Short mmCIF file of C-alpha atoms in Angstrom, two decimals:
data_model
loop_
_atom_site.label_atom_id
_atom_site.label_comp_id
_atom_site.label_asym_id
_atom_site.label_seq_id
_atom_site.Cartn_x
_atom_site.Cartn_y
_atom_site.Cartn_z
CA GLN A 1 54.83 132.06 90.05
CA LYS A 2 56.21 133.34 86.75
CA GLU A 3 53.76 133.95 83.92
CA VAL A 4 55.60 131.53 81.63
CA GLU A 5 57.57 128.51 82.85
CA GLN A 6 60.00 126.47 80.79
CA ASP A 7 62.43 123.72 81.72
CA PRO A 8 65.87 125.35 81.27
CA GLY A 9 67.64 122.08 80.50
CA PRO A 10 70.24 121.61 79.24
CA LEU A 11 68.74 118.91 77.07
CA SER A 12 71.13 116.63 75.20
CA VAL A 13 69.90 114.19 72.53
CA PRO A 14 71.51 112.04 69.81
CA GLU A 15 71.18 113.08 66.19
CA GLY A 16 67.93 111.83 64.66
CA ALA A 17 66.00 111.84 67.95
CA ILE A 18 62.60 113.42 68.43
CA VAL A 19 62.84 116.42 70.75
CA SER A 20 59.97 117.66 72.90
CA LEU A 21 60.14 121.17 74.36
CA ASN A 22 57.42 122.46 76.65
CA CYS A 23 56.09 125.57 78.33
CA THR A 24 53.33 126.19 80.84
CA TYR A 25 51.65 129.51 81.51
CA SER A 26 49.25 131.03 83.95
CA ASN A 27 47.51 133.85 82.05
CA SER A 28 44.32 132.59 80.41
CA ALA A 29 44.22 135.72 78.23
CA PHE A 30 47.12 134.48 76.10
CA GLN A 31 45.93 133.65 72.58
CA TYR A 32 49.05 133.93 70.44
CA PHE A 33 51.86 131.43 70.90
CA MET A 34 55.29 131.50 69.34
CA TRP A 35 58.51 129.52 69.41
CA TYR A 36 61.87 131.14 68.79
CA ARG A 37 65.33 129.67 68.35
CA GLN A 38 68.38 131.56 69.52
CA TYR A 39 71.94 130.72 68.58
CA SER A 40 74.82 132.01 70.65
CA ARG A 41 75.56 135.70 70.04
CA LYS A 42 72.47 136.10 67.85
CA GLY A 43 68.97 137.46 68.31
CA PRO A 44 66.02 135.05 68.57
CA GLU A 45 64.61 133.74 65.28
CA LEU A 46 60.91 133.01 64.84
CA LEU A 47 60.19 129.31 64.22
CA MET A 48 56.45 128.88 64.74
CA TYR A 49 53.51 131.22 65.29
CA THR A 50 50.09 129.85 66.25
CA TYR A 51 46.76 131.26 67.34
CA SER A 52 44.64 129.56 70.02
CA SER A 53 44.57 125.77 70.50
CA GLY A 54 45.61 123.09 68.04
CA ASN A 55 48.59 121.85 66.07
CA LYS A 56 50.72 123.46 63.40
CA GLU A 57 53.37 121.71 61.37
CA ASP A 58 56.26 123.20 59.40
CA GLY A 59 58.80 120.77 58.05
CA ARG A 60 60.44 118.97 60.96
CA PHE A 61 58.76 121.23 63.52
CA THR A 62 55.32 120.79 65.09
CA ALA A 63 53.79 123.21 67.56
CA GLN A 64 50.96 122.17 69.86
CA VAL A 65 48.79 124.41 72.01
CA ASP A 66 46.44 123.14 74.72
CA LYS A 67 44.73 126.20 76.15
CA SER A 68 42.62 124.16 78.56
CA SER A 69 45.80 122.92 80.26
CA LYS A 70 47.76 126.15 79.62
CA TYR A 71 50.49 124.07 78.01
CA ILE A 72 52.35 124.42 74.73
CA SER A 73 54.89 122.16 73.08
CA LEU A 74 57.37 122.18 70.22
CA PHE A 75 58.40 118.87 68.65
CA ILE A 76 61.48 118.55 66.47
CA ARG A 77 61.68 115.42 64.34
CA ASP A 78 64.93 113.96 63.00
CA SER A 79 66.96 116.40 65.08
CA GLN A 80 70.22 117.68 63.58
CA PRO A 81 73.37 119.12 65.16
CA SER A 82 72.36 122.46 63.59
CA ASP A 83 69.28 122.42 65.85
CA SER A 84 71.58 122.94 68.85
CA ALA A 85 70.45 126.25 70.29
CA THR A 86 68.26 127.77 72.98
CA TYR A 87 64.53 127.50 72.34
CA LEU A 88 62.23 130.17 73.71
CA CYS A 89 58.49 129.99 73.95
CA ALA A 90 56.58 133.28 73.79
CA MET A 91 52.97 134.29 74.13
CA SER A 92 50.66 137.25 74.17
CA GLY A 93 47.10 138.36 74.67
CA PRO A 94 45.39 140.59 72.11
CA TYR A 95 47.25 143.87 71.59
CA ASP A 96 49.45 143.14 74.59
CA LYS A 97 53.17 142.72 75.14
CA VAL A 98 54.85 139.45 74.22
CA ILE A 99 56.13 137.49 77.21
CA PHE A 100 59.00 135.03 76.77
CA GLY A 101 59.83 131.90 78.67
CA PRO A 102 63.36 131.57 80.10
CA GLY A 103 64.45 129.21 77.30
CA THR A 104 65.60 125.60 77.02
CA SER A 105 69.15 124.87 75.91
CA LEU A 106 69.30 121.96 73.43
CA SER A 107 72.36 120.06 72.25
CA VAL A 108 72.06 117.52 69.43
CA ILE A 109 75.03 115.17 69.49
CA PRO A 110 76.27 113.76 66.13
CA LYS B 1 65.76 142.30 52.31
CA ALA B 2 67.72 143.90 55.11
CA GLY B 3 66.98 142.63 58.60
CA VAL B 4 66.66 144.53 61.84
CA THR B 5 69.79 146.57 62.42
CA GLN B 6 70.98 147.49 65.88
CA THR B 7 73.85 149.81 66.60
CA PRO B 8 76.28 149.72 68.19
CA ARG B 9 76.92 145.97 68.65
CA TYR B 10 79.01 146.45 71.75
CA LEU B 11 79.27 149.20 74.35
CA ILE B 12 81.24 149.67 77.54
CA LYS B 13 80.07 152.42 79.85
CA THR B 14 80.84 153.58 83.36
CA ARG B 15 78.32 153.67 86.19
CA GLY B 16 76.38 156.91 86.22
CA GLN B 17 76.74 157.55 82.51
CA GLN B 18 73.90 157.40 80.04
CA VAL B 19 73.62 155.46 76.80
CA THR B 20 71.52 155.54 73.65
CA LEU B 21 70.91 152.46 71.54
CA SER B 22 69.51 152.51 68.02
CA CYS B 23 67.28 150.16 66.07
CA SER B 24 66.32 150.26 62.39
CA PRO B 25 63.39 147.90 61.67
CA ILE B 26 62.74 145.92 58.52
CA SER B 27 61.42 148.16 55.76
CA GLY B 28 57.63 148.33 56.05
CA HIS B 29 57.57 147.25 59.68
CA ARG B 30 55.98 149.89 61.87
CA SER B 31 56.10 148.27 65.28
CA VAL B 32 59.30 148.10 67.34
CA SER B 33 59.72 146.35 70.69
CA TRP B 34 62.71 146.37 73.00
CA TYR B 35 63.84 143.59 75.35
CA GLN B 36 66.61 143.19 77.90
CA GLN B 37 68.21 139.74 78.01
CA THR B 38 70.29 138.52 80.95
CA PRO B 39 71.31 134.98 81.96
CA GLY B 40 69.34 135.18 85.17
CA GLN B 41 66.13 136.89 84.01
CA GLY B 42 65.88 135.85 80.37
CA LEU B 43 64.09 138.18 77.96
CA GLN B 44 62.36 141.00 79.80
CA PHE B 45 60.01 143.35 77.94
CA LEU B 46 60.98 147.02 78.02
CA PHE B 47 58.56 148.81 75.68
CA GLU B 48 56.74 148.68 72.37
CA TYR B 49 56.25 151.50 69.88
CA PHE B 50 53.90 151.85 66.94
CA SER B 51 53.53 154.97 64.81
CA GLU B 52 55.73 156.98 67.18
CA THR B 53 53.50 156.11 70.18
CA GLN B 54 54.43 153.92 73.11
CA ARG B 55 51.79 151.18 73.23
CA ASN B 56 53.06 148.97 76.02
CA LYS B 57 55.62 149.39 78.77
CA GLY B 58 57.35 146.82 80.95
CA ASN B 59 58.27 147.00 84.62
CA PHE B 60 61.50 148.90 84.35
CA PRO B 61 62.45 152.09 86.21
CA GLY B 62 62.04 155.50 84.59
CA ARG B 63 65.77 155.53 83.78
CA PHE B 64 64.81 153.43 80.76
CA SER B 65 63.09 155.38 78.03
CA GLY B 66 62.56 155.12 74.33
CA ARG B 67 61.12 156.79 71.30
CA GLN B 68 60.20 156.07 67.73
CA PHE B 69 60.66 158.33 64.75
CA SER B 70 58.40 158.89 61.75
CA ASN B 71 60.49 156.46 59.67
CA SER B 72 59.86 153.75 62.34
CA ARG B 73 63.46 153.79 63.54
CA SER B 74 63.65 153.61 67.32
CA GLU B 75 66.06 154.54 70.06
CA MET B 76 66.21 153.58 73.69
CA ASN B 77 68.04 155.50 76.37
CA VAL B 78 69.26 154.41 79.76
CA SER B 79 70.31 157.17 82.13
CA THR B 80 72.38 156.91 85.30
CA LEU B 81 73.70 153.48 84.40
CA GLU B 82 74.00 150.83 87.09
CA LEU B 83 76.10 147.65 87.08
CA GLY B 84 72.87 145.62 86.85
CA ASP B 85 72.05 147.23 83.50
CA SER B 86 74.73 145.10 81.87
CA ALA B 87 72.82 142.96 79.40
CA LEU B 88 72.06 142.21 75.79
CA TYR B 89 69.46 144.69 74.54
CA LEU B 90 67.36 143.31 71.71
CA CYS B 91 65.11 145.14 69.32
CA ALA B 92 62.34 143.39 67.39
CA SER B 93 60.15 144.67 64.60
CA SER B 94 56.83 143.55 63.17
CA LEU B 95 54.32 144.80 60.63
CA GLY B 96 52.15 146.41 63.27
CA VAL B 97 49.62 146.02 66.03
CA GLY B 98 48.50 142.41 66.38
CA ASP B 99 51.44 140.96 64.47
CA TYR B 100 53.40 138.90 66.99
CA GLY B 101 55.79 137.33 64.52
CA TYR B 102 58.77 139.41 65.57
CA THR B 103 62.03 139.71 63.70
CA PHE B 104 64.88 140.39 66.09
CA GLY B 105 68.14 142.18 65.56
CA SER B 106 71.42 140.75 66.83
CA GLY B 107 71.33 143.06 69.83
CA THR B 108 73.59 145.54 71.57
CA ARG B 109 75.81 144.08 74.28
CA LEU B 110 76.08 146.71 77.03
CA THR B 111 78.66 146.32 79.77
CA VAL B 112 78.58 148.75 82.69
CA VAL B 113 81.80 148.95 84.72
#
C-alpha cells in the first residue's frame, strides 16, 4: 500500500461545477497537508497549506482534513477552464520529507 | 521577486555518463528539496538540504547525490546514468525547517539515450 493514494482520473467537469478531489493516507504521523496544482510543462504550484484537522478556505478553494479517517479533500467552486491541470496532494510529519500523491488530472470543459 | 531557477531546462545524455543539475532558490529561502517526476511513479523525494546539510534522503541509489552551497544554491548529480533515470527533476525551496509551503522551479527534463 502506498503512503498516499489519490484517484488519478482523468476527471472531466463542465464549467461552473463544484469539483471534489481526494486523497487518503496511511501514516498517522502526517500533520501538514498541502495541495499543489501543476500545469503541463511547469513545476507544481502551492494552492493550500493546512496543519492538522479542519477546513481552510481561500477564494474558490476549500481544503478539508480529517485526520481520524486519514482523508483530505480539495473543493473547487465555480470551476473555470483555467483550473484544468493536475492536482497533487502532499503531506508531511514534523521535520520530515514531504510525500506527494500521484495526482489527479482535471479538465474543465467550457 | 525571482522564483526558483533550475538550469538547464533540457538535457540529453548517454547511458553511463554523469550529469549535474543546478537550482537557485528564492532569495531568503534556505531549504532546498529535490524530486524526480515520472509518469509512472509521480513525484519521488530525492533529498532535502538546509544550511549546507542533508536533512532527509529518499530511497534512491547512491548514484544520486547532492549538495548545497553557503548561498543556498544547490546541485544534484547523477552518475552512471541509466535509461530509467529519464525524468523531470524538480527543485523546491522554502524558508527553512518546518516550512512545507514549497515553491517549485520549472524543472530540468533529463533524457537518457
